[in-house]
PDB file of N, CA and C in Angstrom:
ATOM      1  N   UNK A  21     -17.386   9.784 -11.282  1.00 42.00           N
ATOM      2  CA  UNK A  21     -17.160  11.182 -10.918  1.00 42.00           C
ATOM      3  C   UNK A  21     -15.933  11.687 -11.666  1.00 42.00           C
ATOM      4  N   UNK A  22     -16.139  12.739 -12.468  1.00 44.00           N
ATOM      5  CA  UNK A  22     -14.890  13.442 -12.430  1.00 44.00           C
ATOM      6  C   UNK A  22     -13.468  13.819 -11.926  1.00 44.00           C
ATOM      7  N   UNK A  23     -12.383  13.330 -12.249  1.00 46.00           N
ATOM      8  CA  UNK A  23     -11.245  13.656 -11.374  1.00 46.00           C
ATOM      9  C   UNK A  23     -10.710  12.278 -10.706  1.00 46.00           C
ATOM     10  N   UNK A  24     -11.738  11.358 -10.778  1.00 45.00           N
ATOM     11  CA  UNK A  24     -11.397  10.107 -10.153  1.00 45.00           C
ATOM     12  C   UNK A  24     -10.271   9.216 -11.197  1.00 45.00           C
ATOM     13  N   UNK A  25      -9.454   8.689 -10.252  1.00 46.00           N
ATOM     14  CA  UNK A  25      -7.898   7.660 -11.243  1.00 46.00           C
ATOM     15  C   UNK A  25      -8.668   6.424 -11.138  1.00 46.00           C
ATOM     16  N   UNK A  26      -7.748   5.202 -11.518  1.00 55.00           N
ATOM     17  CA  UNK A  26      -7.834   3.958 -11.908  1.00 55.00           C
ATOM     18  C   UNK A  26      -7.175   3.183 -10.060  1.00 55.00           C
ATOM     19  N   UNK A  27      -6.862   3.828  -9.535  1.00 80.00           N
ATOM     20  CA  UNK A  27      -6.609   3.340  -8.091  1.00 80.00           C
ATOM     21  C   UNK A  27      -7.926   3.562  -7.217  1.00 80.00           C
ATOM     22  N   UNK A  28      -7.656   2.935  -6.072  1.00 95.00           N
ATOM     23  CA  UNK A  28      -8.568   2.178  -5.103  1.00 95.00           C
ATOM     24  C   UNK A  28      -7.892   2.489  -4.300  1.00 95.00           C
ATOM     25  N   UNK A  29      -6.915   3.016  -3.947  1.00 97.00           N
ATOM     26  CA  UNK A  29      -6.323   3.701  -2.527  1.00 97.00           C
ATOM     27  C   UNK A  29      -5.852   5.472  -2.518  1.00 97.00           C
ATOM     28  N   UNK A  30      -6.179   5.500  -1.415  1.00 98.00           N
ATOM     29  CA  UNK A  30      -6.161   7.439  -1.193  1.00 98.00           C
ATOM     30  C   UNK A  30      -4.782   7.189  -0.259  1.00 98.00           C
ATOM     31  N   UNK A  31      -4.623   8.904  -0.591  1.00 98.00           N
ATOM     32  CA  UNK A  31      -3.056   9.117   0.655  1.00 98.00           C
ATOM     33  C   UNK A  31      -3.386   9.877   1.942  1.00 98.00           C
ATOM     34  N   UNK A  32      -2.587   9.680   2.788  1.00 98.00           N
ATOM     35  CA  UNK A  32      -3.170  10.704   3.986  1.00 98.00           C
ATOM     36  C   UNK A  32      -1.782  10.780   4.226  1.00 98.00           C
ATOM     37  N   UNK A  33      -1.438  12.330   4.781  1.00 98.00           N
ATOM     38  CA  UNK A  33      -0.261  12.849   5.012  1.00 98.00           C
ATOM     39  C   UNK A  33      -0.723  14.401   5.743  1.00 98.00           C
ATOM     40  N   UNK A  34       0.573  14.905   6.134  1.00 97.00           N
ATOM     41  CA  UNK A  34       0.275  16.130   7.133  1.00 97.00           C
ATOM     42  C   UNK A  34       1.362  17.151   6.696  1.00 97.00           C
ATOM     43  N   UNK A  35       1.090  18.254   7.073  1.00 94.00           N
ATOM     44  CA  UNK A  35       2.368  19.199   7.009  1.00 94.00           C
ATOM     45  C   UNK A  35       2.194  20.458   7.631  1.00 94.00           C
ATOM     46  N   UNK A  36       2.920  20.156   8.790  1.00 90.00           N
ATOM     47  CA  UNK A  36       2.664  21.426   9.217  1.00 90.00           C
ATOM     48  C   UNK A  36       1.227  21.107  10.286  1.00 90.00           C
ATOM     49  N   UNK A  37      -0.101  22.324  10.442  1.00 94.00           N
ATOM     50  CA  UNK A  37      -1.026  21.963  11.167  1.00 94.00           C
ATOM     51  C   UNK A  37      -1.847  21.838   9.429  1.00 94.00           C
ATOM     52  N   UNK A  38      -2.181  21.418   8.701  1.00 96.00           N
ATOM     53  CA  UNK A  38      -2.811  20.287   7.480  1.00 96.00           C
ATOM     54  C   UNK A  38      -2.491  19.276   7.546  1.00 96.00           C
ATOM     55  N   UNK A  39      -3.607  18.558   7.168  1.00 97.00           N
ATOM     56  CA  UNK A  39      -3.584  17.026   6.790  1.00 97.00           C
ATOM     57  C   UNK A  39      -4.096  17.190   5.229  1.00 97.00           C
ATOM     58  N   UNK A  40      -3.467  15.982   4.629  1.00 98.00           N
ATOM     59  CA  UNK A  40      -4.292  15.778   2.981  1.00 98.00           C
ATOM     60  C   UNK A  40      -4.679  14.732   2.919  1.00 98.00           C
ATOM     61  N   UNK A  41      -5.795  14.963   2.191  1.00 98.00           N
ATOM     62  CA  UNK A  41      -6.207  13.456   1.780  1.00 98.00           C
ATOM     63  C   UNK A  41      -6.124  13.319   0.573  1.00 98.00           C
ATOM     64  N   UNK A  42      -5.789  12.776  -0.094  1.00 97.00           N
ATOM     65  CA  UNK A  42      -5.681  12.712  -1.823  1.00 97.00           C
ATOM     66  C   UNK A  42      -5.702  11.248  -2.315  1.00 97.00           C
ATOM     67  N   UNK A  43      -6.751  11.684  -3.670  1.00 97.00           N
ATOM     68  CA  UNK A  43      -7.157  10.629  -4.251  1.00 97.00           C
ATOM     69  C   UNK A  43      -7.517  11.343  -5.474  1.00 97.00           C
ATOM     70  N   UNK A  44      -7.295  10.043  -6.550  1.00 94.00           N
ATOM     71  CA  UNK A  44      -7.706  11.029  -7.700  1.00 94.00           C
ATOM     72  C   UNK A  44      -6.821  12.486  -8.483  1.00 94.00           C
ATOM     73  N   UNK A  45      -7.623  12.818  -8.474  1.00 94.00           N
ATOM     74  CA  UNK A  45      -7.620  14.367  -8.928  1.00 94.00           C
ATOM     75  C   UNK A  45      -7.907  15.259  -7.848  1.00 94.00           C
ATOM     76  N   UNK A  46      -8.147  14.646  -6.433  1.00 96.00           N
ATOM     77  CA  UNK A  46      -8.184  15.415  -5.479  1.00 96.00           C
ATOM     78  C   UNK A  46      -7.150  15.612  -4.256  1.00 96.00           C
ATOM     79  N   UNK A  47      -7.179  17.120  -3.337  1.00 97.00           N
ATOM     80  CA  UNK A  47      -6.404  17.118  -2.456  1.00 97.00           C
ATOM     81  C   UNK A  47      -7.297  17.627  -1.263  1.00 97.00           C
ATOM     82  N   UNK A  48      -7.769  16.900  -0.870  1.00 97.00           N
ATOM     83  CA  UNK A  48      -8.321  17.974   0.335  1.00 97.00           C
ATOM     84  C   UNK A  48      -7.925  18.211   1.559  1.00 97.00           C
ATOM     85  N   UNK A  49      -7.570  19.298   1.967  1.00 97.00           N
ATOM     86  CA  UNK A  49      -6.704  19.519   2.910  1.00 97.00           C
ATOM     87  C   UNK A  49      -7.688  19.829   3.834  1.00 97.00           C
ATOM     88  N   UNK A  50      -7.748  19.591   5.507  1.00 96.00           N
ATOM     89  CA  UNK A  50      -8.453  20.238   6.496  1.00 96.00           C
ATOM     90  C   UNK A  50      -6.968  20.381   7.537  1.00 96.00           C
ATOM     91  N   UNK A  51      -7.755  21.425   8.441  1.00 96.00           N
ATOM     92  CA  UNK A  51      -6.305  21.918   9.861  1.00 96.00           C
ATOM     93  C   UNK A  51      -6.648  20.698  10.692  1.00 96.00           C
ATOM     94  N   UNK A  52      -5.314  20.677  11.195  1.00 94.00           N
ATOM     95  CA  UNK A  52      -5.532  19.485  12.367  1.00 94.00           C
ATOM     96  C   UNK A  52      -3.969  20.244  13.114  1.00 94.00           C
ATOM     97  N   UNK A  53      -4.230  19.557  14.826  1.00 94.00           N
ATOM     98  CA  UNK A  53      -3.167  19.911  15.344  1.00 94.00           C
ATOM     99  C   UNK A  53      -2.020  20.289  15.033  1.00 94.00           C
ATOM    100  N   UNK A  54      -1.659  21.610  15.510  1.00 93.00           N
ATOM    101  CA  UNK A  54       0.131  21.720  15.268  1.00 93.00           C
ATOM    102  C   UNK A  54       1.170  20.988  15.627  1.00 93.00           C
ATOM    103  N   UNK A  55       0.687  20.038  17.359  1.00 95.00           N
ATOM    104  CA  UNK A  55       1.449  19.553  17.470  1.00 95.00           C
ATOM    105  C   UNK A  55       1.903  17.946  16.873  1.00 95.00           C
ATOM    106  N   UNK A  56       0.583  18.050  15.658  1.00 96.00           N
ATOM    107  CA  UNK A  56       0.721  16.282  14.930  1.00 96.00           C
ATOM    108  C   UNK A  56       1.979  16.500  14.263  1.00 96.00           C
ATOM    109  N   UNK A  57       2.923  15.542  14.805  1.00 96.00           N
ATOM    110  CA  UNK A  57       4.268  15.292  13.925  1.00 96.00           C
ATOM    111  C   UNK A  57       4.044  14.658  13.113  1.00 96.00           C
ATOM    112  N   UNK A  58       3.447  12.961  12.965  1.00 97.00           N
ATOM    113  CA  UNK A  58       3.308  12.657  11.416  1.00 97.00           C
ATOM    114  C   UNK A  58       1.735  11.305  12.120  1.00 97.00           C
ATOM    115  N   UNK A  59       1.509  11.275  10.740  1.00 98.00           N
ATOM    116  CA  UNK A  59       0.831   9.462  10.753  1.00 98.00           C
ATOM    117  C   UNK A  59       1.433   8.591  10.453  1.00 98.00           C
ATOM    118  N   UNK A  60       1.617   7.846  11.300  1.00 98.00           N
ATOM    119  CA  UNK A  60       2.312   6.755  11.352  1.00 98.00           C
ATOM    120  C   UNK A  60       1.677   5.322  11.001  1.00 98.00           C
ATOM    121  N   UNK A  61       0.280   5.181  11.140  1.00 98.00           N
ATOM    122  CA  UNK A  61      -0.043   3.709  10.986  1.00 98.00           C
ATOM    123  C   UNK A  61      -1.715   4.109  10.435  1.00 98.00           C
ATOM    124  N   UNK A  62      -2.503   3.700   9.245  1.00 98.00           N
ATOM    125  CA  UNK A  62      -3.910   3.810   9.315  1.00 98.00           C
ATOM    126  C   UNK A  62      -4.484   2.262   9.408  1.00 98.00           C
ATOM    127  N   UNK A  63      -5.022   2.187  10.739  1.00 98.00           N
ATOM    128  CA  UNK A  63      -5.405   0.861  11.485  1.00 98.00           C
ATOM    129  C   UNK A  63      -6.868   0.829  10.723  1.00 98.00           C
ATOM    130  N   UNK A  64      -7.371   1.248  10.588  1.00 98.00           N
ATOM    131  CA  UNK A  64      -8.931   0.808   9.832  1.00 98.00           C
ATOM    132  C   UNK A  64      -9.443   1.997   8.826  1.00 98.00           C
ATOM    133  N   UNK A  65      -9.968   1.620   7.653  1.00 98.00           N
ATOM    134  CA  UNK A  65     -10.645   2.323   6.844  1.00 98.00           C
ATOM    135  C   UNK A  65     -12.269   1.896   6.428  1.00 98.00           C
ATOM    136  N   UNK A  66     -13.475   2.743   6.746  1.00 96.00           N
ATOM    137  CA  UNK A  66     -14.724   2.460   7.063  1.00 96.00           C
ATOM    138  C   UNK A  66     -15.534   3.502   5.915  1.00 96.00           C
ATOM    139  N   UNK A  67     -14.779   3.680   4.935  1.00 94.00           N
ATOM    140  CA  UNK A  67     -16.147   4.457   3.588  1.00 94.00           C
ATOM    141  C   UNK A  67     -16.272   5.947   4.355  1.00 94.00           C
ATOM    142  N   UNK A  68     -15.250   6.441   4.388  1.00 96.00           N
ATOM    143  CA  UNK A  68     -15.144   7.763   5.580  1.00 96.00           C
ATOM    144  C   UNK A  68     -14.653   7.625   6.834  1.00 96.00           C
ATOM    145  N   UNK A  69     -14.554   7.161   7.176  1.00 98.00           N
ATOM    146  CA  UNK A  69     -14.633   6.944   8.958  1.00 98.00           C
ATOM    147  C   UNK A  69     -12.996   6.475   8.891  1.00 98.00           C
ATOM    148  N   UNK A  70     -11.556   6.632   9.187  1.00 98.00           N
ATOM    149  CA  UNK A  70     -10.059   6.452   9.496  1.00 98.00           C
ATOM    150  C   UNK A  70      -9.923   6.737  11.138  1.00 98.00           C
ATOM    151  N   UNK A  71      -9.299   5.501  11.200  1.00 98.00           N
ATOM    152  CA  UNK A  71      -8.751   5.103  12.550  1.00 98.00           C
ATOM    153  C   UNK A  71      -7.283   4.852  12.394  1.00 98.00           C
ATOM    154  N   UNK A  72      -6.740   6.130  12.802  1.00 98.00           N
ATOM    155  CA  UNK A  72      -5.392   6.194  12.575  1.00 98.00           C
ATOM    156  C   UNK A  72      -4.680   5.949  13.807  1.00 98.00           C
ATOM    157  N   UNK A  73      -3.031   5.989  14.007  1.00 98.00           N
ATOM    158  CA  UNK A  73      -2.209   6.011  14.826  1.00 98.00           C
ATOM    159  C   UNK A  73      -1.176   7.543  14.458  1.00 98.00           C
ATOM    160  N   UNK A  74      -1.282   8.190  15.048  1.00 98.00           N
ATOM    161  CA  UNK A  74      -0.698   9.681  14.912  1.00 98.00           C
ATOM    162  C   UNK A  74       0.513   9.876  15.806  1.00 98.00           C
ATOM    163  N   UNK A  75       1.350  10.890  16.074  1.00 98.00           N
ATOM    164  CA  UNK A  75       2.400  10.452  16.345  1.00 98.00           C
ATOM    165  C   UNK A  75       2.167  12.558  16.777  1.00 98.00           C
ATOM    166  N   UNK A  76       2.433  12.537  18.439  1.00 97.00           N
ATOM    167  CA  UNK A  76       2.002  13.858  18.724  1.00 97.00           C
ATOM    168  C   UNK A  76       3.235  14.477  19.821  1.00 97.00           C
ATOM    169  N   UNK A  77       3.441  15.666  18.862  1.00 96.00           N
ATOM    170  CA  UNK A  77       4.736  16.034  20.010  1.00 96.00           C
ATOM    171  C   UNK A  77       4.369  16.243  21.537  1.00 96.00           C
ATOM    172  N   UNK A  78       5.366  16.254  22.174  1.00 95.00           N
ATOM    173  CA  UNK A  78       5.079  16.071  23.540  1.00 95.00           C
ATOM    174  C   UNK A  78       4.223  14.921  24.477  1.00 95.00           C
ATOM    175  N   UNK A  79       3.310  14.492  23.299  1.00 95.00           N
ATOM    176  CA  UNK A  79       2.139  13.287  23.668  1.00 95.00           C
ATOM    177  C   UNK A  79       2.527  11.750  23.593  1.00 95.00           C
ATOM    178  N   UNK A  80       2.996  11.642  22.654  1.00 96.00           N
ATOM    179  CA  UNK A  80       3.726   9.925  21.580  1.00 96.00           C
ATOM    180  C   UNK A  80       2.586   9.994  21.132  1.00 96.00           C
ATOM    181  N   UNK A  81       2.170   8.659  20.330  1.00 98.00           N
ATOM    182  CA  UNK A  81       1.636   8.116  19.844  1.00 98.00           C
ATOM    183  C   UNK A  81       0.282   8.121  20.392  1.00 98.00           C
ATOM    184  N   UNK A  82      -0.940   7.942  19.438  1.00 97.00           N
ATOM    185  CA  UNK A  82      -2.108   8.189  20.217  1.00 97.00           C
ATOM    186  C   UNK A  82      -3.124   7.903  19.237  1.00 97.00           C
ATOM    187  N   UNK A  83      -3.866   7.172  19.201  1.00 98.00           N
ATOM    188  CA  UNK A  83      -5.092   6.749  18.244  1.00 98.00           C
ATOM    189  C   UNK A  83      -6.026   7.696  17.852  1.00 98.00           C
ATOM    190  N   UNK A  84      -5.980   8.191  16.784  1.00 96.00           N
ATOM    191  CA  UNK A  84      -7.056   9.108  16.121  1.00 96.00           C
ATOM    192  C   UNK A  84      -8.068   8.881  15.362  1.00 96.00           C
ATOM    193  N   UNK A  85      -8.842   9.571  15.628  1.00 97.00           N
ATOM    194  CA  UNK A  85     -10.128   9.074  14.238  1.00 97.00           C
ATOM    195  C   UNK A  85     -10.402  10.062  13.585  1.00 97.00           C
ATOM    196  N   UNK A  86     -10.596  10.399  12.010  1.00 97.00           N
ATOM    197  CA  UNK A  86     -10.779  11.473  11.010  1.00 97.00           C
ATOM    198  C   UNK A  86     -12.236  10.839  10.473  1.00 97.00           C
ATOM    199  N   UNK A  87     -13.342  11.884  10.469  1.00 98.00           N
ATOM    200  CA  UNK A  87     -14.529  11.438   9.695  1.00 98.00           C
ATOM    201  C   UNK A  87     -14.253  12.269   8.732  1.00 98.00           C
ATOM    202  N   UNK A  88     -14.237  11.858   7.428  1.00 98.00           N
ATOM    203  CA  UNK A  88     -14.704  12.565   6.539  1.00 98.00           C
ATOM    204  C   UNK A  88     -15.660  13.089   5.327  1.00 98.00           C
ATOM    205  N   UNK A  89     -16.726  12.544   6.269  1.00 98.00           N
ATOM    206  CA  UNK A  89     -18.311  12.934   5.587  1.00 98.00           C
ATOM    207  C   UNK A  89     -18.643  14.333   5.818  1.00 98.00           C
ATOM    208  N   UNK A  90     -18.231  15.084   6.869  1.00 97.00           N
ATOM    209  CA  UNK A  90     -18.941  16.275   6.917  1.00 97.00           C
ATOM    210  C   UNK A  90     -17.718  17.348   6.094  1.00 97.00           C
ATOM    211  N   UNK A  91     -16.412  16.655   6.444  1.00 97.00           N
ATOM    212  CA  UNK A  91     -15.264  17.820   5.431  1.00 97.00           C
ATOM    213  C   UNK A  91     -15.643  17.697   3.946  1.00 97.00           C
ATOM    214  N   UNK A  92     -16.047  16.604   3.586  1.00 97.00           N
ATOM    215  CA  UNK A  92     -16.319  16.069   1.832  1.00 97.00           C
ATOM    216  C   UNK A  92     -17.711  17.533   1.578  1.00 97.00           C
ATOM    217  N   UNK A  93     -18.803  16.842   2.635  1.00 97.00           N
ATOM    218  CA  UNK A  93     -20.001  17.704   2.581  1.00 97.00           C
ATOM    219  C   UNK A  93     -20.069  19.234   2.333  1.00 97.00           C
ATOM    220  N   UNK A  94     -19.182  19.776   3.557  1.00 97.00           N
ATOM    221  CA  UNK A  94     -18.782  21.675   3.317  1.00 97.00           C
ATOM    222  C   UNK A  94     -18.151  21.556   2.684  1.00 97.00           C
ATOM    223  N   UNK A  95     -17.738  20.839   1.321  1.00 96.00           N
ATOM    224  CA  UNK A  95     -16.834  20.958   0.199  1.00 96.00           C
ATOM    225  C   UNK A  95     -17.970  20.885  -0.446  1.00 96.00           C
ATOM    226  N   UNK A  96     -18.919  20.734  -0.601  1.00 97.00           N
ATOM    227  CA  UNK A  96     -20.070  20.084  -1.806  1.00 97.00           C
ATOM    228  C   UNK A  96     -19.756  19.231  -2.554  1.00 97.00           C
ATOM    229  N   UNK A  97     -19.221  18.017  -1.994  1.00 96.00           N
ATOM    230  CA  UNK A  97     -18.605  16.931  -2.595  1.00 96.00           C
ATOM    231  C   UNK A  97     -19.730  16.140  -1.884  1.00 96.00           C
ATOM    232  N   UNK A  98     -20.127  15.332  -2.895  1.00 97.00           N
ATOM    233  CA  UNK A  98     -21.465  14.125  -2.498  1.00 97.00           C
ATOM    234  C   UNK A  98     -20.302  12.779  -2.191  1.00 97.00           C
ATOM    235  N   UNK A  99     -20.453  12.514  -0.845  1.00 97.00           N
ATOM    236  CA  UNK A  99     -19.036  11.734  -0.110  1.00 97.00           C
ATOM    237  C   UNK A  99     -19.589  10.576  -0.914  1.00 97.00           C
ATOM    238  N   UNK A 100     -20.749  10.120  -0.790  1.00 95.00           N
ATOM    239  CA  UNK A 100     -21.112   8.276  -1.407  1.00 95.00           C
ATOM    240  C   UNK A 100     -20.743   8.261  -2.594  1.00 95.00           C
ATOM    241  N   UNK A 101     -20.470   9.204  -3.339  1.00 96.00           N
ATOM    242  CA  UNK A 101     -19.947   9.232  -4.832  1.00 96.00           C
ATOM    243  C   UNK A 101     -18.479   9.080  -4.327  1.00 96.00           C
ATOM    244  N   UNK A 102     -17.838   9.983  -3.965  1.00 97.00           N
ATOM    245  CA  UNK A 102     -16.218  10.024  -3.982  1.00 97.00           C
ATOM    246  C   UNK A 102     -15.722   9.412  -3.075  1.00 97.00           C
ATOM    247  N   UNK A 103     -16.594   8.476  -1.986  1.00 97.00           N
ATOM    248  CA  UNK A 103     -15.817   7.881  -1.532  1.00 97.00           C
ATOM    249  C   UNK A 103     -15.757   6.160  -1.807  1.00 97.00           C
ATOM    250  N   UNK A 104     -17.095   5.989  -2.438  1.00 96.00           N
ATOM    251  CA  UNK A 104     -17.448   4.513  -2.957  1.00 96.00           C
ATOM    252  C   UNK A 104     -16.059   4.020  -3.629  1.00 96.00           C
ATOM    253  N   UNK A 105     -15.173   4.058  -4.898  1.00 97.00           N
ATOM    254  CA  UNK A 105     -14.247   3.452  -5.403  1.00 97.00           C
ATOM    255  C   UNK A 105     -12.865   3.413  -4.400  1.00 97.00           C
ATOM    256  N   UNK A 106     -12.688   4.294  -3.099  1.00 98.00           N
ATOM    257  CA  UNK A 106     -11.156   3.917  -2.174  1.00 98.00           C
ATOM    258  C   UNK A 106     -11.628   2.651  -1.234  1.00 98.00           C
ATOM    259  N   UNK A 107     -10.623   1.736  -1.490  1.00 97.00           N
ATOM    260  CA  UNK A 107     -11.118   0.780  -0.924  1.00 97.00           C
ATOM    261  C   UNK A 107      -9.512   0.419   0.371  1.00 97.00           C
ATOM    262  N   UNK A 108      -8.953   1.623   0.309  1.00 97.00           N
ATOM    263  CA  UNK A 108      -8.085   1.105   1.174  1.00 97.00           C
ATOM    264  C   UNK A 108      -7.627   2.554   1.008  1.00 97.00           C
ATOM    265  N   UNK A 109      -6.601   2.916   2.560  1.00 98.00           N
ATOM    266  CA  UNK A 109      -5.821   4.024   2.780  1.00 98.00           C
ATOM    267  C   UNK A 109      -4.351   3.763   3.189  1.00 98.00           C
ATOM    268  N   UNK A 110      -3.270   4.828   2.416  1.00 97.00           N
ATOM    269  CA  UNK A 110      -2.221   4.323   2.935  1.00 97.00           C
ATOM    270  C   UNK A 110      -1.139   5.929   3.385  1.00 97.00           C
ATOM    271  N   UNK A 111      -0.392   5.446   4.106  1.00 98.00           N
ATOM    272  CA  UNK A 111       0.164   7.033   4.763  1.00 98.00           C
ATOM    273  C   UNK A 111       1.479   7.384   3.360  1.00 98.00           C
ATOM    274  N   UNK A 112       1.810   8.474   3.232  1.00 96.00           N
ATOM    275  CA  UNK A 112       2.613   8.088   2.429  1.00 96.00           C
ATOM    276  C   UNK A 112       3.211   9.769   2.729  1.00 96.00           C
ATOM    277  N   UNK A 113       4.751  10.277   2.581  1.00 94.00           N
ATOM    278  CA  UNK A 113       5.273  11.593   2.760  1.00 94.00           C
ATOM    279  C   UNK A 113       5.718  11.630   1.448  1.00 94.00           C
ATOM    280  N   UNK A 114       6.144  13.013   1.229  1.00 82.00           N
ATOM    281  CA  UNK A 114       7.114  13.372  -0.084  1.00 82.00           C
ATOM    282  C   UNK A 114       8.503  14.122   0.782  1.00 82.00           C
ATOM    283  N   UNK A 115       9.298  13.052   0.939  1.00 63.00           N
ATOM    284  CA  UNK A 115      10.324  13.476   1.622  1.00 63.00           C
ATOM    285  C   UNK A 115      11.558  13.431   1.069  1.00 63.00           C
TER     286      UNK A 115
END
């Protein structure tokens, strides 16, 4: 696919009420809670499917799950293409 790097791991990060996912040549951002302060831990990665540990004001900590077959999809991004080469996820800020 087009846009795709020589890495095997994507980023997930937040700012604000966005999350990104980036890989590649890509950023895809979807809204997620205002009150998500950050990600803190990604406990499993499943070819789409992230089982995270999120970190929620007023809440603490709290296990999340992000699918991202149907955000890839209303992008017209064919997910089995762009998601086949990440073979691992890691949290990462620009701080």
């Amino acid at each position: 696919m087009n846009g795709m790097s020589d890495t095997k791991q994507a980023i997930l990060s937040n700012k604000g009420d966005m999350t990104s996912f980036k890989f590649g040549n890509y950023n895809i951002r979807f809204r997620t809670p205002s009150r998500l302060q950050r990600y803190t831990e990604v406990k499993e990665w499943d070819n789409g499917y992230i089982v995270v540990t999120a970190d929620y004001e007023g809440i603490g900590l709290t296990e999340e799950y992000i699918d991202l077959l149907p955000i890839l999809e209303n992008l017209y991004i064919d997910p089995q293409t762009f998601l086949k080469p990440i073979k691992s996820v890691k949290i990462e800020y620009d701080e």
